[in-house]
Short mmCIF file of C-alpha atoms in Angstrom, two decimals:
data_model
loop_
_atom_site.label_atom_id
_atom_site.label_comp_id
_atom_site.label_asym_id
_atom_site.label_seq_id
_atom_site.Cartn_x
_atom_site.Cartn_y
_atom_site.Cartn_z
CA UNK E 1 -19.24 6.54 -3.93
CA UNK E 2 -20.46 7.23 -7.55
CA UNK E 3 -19.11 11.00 -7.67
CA UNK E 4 -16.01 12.02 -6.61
CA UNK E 5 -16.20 15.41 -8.08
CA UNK E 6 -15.32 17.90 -5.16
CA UNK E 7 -14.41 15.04 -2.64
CA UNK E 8 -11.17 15.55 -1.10
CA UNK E 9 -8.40 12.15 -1.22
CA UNK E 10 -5.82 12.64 1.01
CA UNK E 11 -3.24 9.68 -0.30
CA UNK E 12 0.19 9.21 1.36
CA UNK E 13 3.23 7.81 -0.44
CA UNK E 14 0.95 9.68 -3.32
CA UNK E 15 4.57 11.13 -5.43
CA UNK E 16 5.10 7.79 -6.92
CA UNK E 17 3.72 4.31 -8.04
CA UNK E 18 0.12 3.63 -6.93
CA UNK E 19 -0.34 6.49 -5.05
CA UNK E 20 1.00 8.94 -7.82
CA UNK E 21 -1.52 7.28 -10.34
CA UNK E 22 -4.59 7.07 -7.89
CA UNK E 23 -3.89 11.25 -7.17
CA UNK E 24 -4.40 11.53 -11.49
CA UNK E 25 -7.31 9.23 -11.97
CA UNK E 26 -9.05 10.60 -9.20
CA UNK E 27 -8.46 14.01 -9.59
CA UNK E 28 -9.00 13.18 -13.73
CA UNK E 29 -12.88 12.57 -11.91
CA UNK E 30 -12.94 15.95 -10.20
CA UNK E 31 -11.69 15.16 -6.57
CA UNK E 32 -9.39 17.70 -4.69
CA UNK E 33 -5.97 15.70 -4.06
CA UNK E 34 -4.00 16.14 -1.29
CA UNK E 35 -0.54 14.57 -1.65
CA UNK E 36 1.87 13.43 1.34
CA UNK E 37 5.52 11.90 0.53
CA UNK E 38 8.99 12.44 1.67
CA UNK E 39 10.38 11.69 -2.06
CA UNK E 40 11.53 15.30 -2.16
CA UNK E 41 12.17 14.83 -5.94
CA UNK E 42 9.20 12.60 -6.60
CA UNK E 43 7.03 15.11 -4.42
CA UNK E 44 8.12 17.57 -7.14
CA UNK E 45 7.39 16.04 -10.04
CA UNK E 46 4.03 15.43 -9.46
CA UNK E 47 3.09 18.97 -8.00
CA UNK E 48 3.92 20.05 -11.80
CA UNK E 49 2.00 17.32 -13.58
CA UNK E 50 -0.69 17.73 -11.21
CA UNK E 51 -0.54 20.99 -12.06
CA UNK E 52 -0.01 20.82 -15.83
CA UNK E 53 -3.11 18.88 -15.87
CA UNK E 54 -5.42 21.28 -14.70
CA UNK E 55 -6.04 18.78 -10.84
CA UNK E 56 -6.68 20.49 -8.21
CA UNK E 57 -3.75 19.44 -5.50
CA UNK E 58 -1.64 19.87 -2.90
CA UNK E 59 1.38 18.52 -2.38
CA UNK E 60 3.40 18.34 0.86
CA UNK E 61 6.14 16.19 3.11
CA UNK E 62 4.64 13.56 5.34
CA UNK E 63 6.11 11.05 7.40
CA UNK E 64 3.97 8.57 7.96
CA UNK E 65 6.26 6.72 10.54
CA UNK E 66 5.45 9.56 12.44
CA UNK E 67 2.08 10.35 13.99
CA UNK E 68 2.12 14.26 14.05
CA UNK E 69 3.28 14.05 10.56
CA UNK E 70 -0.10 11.75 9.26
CA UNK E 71 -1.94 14.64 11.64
CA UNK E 72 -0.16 18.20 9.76
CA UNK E 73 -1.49 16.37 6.96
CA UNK E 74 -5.01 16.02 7.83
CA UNK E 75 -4.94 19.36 9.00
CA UNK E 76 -3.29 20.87 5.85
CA UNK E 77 -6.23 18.58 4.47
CA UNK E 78 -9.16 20.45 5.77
CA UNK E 79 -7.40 24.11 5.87
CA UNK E 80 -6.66 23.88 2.52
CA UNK E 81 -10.32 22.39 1.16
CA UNK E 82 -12.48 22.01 4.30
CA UNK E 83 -13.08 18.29 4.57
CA UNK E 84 -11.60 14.60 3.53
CA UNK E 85 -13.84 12.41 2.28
CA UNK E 86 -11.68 9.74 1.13
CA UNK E 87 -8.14 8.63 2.59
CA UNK E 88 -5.81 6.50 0.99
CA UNK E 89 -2.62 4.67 3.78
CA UNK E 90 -0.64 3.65 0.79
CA UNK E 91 3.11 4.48 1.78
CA UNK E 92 5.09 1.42 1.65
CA UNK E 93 8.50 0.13 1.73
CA UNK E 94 10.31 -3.06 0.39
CA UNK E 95 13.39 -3.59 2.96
CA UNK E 96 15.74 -5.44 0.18
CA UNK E 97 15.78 -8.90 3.03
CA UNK E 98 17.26 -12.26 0.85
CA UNK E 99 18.76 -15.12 2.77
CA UNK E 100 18.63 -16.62 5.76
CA UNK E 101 16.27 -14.38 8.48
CA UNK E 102 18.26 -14.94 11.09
CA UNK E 103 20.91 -12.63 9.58
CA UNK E 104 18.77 -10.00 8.58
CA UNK E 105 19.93 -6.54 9.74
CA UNK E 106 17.75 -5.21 12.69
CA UNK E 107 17.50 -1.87 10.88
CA UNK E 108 15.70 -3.71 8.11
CA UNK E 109 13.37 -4.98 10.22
CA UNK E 110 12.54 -0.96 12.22
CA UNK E 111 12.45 0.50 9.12
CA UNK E 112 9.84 -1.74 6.71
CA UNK E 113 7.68 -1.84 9.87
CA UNK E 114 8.38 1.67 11.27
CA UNK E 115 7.20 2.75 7.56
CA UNK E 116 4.02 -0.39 6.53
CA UNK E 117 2.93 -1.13 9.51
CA UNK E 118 2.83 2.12 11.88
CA UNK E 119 2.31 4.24 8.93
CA UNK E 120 -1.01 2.17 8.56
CA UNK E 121 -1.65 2.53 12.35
CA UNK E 122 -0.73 6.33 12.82
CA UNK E 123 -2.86 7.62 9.52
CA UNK E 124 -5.52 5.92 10.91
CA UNK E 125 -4.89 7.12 14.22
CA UNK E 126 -4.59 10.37 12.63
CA UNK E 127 -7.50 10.50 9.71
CA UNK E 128 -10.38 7.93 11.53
CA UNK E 129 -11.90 10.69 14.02
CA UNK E 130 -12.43 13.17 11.22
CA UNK E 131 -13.84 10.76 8.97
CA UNK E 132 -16.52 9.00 11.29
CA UNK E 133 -16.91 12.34 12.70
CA UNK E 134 -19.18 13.17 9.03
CA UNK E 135 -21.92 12.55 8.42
CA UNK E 136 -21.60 11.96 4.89
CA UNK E 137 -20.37 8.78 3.62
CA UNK E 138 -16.44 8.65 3.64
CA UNK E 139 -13.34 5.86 2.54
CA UNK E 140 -10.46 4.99 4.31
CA UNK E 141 -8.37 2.78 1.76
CA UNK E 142 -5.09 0.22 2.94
CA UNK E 143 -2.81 -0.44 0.59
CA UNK E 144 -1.49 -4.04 1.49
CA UNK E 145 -0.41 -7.16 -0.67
CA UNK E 146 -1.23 -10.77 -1.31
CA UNK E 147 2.16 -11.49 -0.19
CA UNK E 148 1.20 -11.90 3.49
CA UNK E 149 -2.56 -10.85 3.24
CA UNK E 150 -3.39 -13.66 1.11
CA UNK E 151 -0.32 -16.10 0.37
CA UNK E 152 3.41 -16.48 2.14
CA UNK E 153 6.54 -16.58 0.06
CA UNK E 154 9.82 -17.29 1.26
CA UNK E 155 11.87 -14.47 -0.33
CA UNK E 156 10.73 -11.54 1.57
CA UNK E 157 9.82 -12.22 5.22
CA UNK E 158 10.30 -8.65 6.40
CA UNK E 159 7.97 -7.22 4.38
CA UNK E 160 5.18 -10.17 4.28
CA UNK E 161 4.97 -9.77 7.99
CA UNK E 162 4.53 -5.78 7.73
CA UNK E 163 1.38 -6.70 4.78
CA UNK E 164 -0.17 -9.74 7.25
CA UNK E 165 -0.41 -7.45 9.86
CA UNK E 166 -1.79 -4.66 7.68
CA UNK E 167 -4.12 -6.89 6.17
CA UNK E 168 -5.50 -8.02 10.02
CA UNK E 169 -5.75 -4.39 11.34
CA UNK E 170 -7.08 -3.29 8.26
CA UNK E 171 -10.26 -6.04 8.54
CA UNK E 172 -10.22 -4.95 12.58
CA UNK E 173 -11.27 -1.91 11.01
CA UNK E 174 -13.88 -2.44 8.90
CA UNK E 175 -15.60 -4.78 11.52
CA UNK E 176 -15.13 -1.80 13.82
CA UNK E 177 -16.85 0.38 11.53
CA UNK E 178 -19.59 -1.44 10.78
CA UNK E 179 -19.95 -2.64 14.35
CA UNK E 180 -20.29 1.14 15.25
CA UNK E 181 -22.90 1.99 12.10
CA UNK E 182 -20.36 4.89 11.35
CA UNK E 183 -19.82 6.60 8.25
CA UNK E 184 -17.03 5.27 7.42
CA UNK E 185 -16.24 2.47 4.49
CA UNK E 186 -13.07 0.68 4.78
CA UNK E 187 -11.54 -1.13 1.56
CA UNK E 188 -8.27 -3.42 1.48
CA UNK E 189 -6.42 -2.50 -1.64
CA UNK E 190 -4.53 -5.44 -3.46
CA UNK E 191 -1.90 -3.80 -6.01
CA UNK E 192 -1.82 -6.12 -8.83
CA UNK E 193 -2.66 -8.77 -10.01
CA UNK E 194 0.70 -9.23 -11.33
CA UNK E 195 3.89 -7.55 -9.92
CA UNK E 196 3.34 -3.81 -9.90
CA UNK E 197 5.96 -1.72 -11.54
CA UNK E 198 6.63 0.76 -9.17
CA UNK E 199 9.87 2.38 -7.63
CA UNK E 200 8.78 -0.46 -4.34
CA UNK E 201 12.71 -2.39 -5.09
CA UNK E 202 14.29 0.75 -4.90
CA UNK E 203 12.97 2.15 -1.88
CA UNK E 204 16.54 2.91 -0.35
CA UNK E 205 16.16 6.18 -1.81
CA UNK E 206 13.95 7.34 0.90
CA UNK E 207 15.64 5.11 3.52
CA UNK E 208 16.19 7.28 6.66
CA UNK E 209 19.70 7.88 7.89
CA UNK E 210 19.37 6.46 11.06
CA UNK E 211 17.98 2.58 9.99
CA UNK E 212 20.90 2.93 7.04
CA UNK E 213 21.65 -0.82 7.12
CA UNK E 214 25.43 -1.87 8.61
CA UNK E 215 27.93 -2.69 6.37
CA UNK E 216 27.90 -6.59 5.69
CA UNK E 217 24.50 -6.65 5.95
CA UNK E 218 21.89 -8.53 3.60
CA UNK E 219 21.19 -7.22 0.41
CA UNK E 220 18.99 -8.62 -2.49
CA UNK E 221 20.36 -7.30 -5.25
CA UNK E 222 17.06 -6.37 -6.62
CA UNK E 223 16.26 -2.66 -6.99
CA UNK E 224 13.78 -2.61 -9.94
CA UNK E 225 11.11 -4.55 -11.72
CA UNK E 226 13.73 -5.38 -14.23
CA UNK E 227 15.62 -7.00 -11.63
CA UNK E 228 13.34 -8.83 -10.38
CA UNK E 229 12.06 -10.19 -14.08
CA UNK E 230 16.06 -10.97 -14.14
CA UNK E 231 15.72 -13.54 -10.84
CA UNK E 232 12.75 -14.95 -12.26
CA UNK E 233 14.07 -15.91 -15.30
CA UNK E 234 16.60 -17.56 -13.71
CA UNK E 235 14.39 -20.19 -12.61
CA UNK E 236 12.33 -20.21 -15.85
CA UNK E 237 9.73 -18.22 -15.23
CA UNK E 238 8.86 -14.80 -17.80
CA UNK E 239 7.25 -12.28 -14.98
CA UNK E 240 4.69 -10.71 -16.13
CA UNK E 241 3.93 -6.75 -14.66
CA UNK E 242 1.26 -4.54 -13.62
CA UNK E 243 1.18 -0.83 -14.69
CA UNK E 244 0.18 1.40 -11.56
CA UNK E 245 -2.51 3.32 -13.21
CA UNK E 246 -4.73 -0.19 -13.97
CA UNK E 247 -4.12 -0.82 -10.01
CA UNK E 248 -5.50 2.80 -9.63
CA UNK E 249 -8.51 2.24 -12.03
CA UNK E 250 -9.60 -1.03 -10.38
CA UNK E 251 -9.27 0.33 -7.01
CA UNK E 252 -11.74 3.17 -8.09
CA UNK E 253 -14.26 1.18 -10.08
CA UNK E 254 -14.22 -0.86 -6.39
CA UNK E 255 -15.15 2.26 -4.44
CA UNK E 256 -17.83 2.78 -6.67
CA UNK E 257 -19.29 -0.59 -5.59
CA UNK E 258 -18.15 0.19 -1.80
CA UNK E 259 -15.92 -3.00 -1.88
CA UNK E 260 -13.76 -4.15 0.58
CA UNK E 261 -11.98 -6.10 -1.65
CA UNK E 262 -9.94 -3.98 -3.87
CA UNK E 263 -8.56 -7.24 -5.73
CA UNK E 264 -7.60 -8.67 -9.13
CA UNK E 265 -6.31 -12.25 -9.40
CA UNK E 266 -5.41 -14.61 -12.13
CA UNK E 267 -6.41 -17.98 -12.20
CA UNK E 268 -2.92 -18.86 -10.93
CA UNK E 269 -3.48 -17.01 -7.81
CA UNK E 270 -6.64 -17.76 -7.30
CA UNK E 271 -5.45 -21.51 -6.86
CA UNK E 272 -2.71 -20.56 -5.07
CA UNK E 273 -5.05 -19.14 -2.43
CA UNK E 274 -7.45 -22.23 -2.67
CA UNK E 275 -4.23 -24.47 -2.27
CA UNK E 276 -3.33 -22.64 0.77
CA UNK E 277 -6.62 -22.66 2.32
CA UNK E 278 -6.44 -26.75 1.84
CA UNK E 279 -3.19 -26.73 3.08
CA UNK E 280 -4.81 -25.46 6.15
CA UNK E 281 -7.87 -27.10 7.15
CA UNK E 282 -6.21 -30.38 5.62
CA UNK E 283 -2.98 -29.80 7.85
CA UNK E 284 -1.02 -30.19 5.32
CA UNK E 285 3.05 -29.22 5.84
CA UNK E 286 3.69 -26.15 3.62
CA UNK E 287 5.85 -26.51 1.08
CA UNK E 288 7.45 -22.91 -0.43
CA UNK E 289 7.25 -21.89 -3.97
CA UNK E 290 10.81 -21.37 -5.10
CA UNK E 291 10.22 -17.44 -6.21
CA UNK E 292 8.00 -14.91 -4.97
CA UNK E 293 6.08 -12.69 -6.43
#
């Protein structure tokens, strides 16, 4: 897709971090932006920048844990602009797990998957029949992460699990697609390549009442970027970050290739992931890096 004037993104989790900064550089480009969040204050703010900045956008609440919430978004989609031509499942959650996973609390565990996982699953339940039902060319976008997708660290089980399993489903998809000659091209979308600083440690903000986490349950004690630079400089290490808006710019430039690899490494990573792939078809034991990232 080399224009995206007058194309329609529909991006969940689109108030804040990634999603916020995809709705400005795409709609910077000329697309209509459609906005879904349940950051009532986040939602907010970005209805007046979006605004202030002349974008084209609508802004409204959407649960994506919940399937008829993905579909009053679709429809609000195409009522409001008549069509979506590119669709962006980036609402995610960090859960806040540390120590032993055996003790995490169960609510933990419903909520980052209630929220990565079936959010992935119900938007596409909810956005795939319009979009192959076009017959111009249209994007469906996953936001996922390397933790899980493409490496395993120790320190956050929960959500690595919720980004494997993204990562599988969203590759089911584009085989699917392909496999089907529809009109549909599906991209993977790697935030980074270094941590991105976005409000992902301090998602208990939006944390439902219901999965509100028992008292003496496990709790990380990181709820920022800052934090986390904090832990890692415990063991030595100076954490380098990742501002949201070059995540959204290298996502884009990827569409305009059609890419299904929406992915920036460093040279550390990329042996990382050649290490792990070594460890495999050597059957090797794994041994854990001692921090995350």
């Amino acid at each position: 897709m080399q224009d995206f004037t007058g194309k329609v993104a529909v991006i969940t989790g689109g108030a804040s971090g990634v999603g916020r900064s995809l709705a400005f550089a795409l709609g910077r480009r000329g697309a209509k932006i459609v906005v879904g969040d349940v950051d009532a204050a986040a939602m907010e703010q970005v209805a007046t920048d979006l605004e202030a900045a002349g974008i084209d956008a609508v802004v409204s609440h959407c649960d994506v844990t919940q399937l008829d919430s993905n579909q009053a978004l679709a429809d609000l989609a195409e009522e409001r602009f008549s069509g979506i031509q590119l669709v962006f499942a980036n609402a995610g959650i960090g859960a806040g797990e540390s120590g032993a996973m055996w003790d995490y609390s169960e609510k933990d565990w419903q909520w980052c998957l209630n929220v990565n996982l079936w959010g992935v699953i119900n938007a596409i339940r909810a956005f795939m029949p319009r979009l192959v039902s076009q017959t111009e060319t249209t994007h469906f976008v996953v936001t996922g992460s390397g933790n899980g997708a493409l490496l395993v660290y120790p320190d956050q089980p929960i959500y690595t699990a919720t980004k494997a399993a993204v990562h599988t489903i969203t590759e089911n998809l584009h085989y699917q697609v392909q496999a089907g000659n529809l009109p549909v091209k599906v991209s993977a979308l790697f935030p980074g390549p270094h941590i991105v600083d976005t409000g992902l440690f301090n998602s208990g903000r939006v944390r439902p009442e219901a999965l509100q986490k028992e008292s003496g349950g496990n709790e990380s004690g990181i709820n920022s970027v800052d934090d986390m630079k904090k832990m890692a400089a415990e063991f030595g290490i100076e954490l380098q970050t990742t501002h949201p808006d070059e995540v959204a710019e290298m996502a884009i430039e990827g569409l305009e290739r059609d890419a299904f690899w929406l992915l920036k490494t460093t040279p550390e990573t990329d042996a990382k992931i050649r290490a792990r792939c070594d460890m495999i078809m050597e059957r090797k034991t794994p041994v854990p890096d001692q921090v995350g990232g």
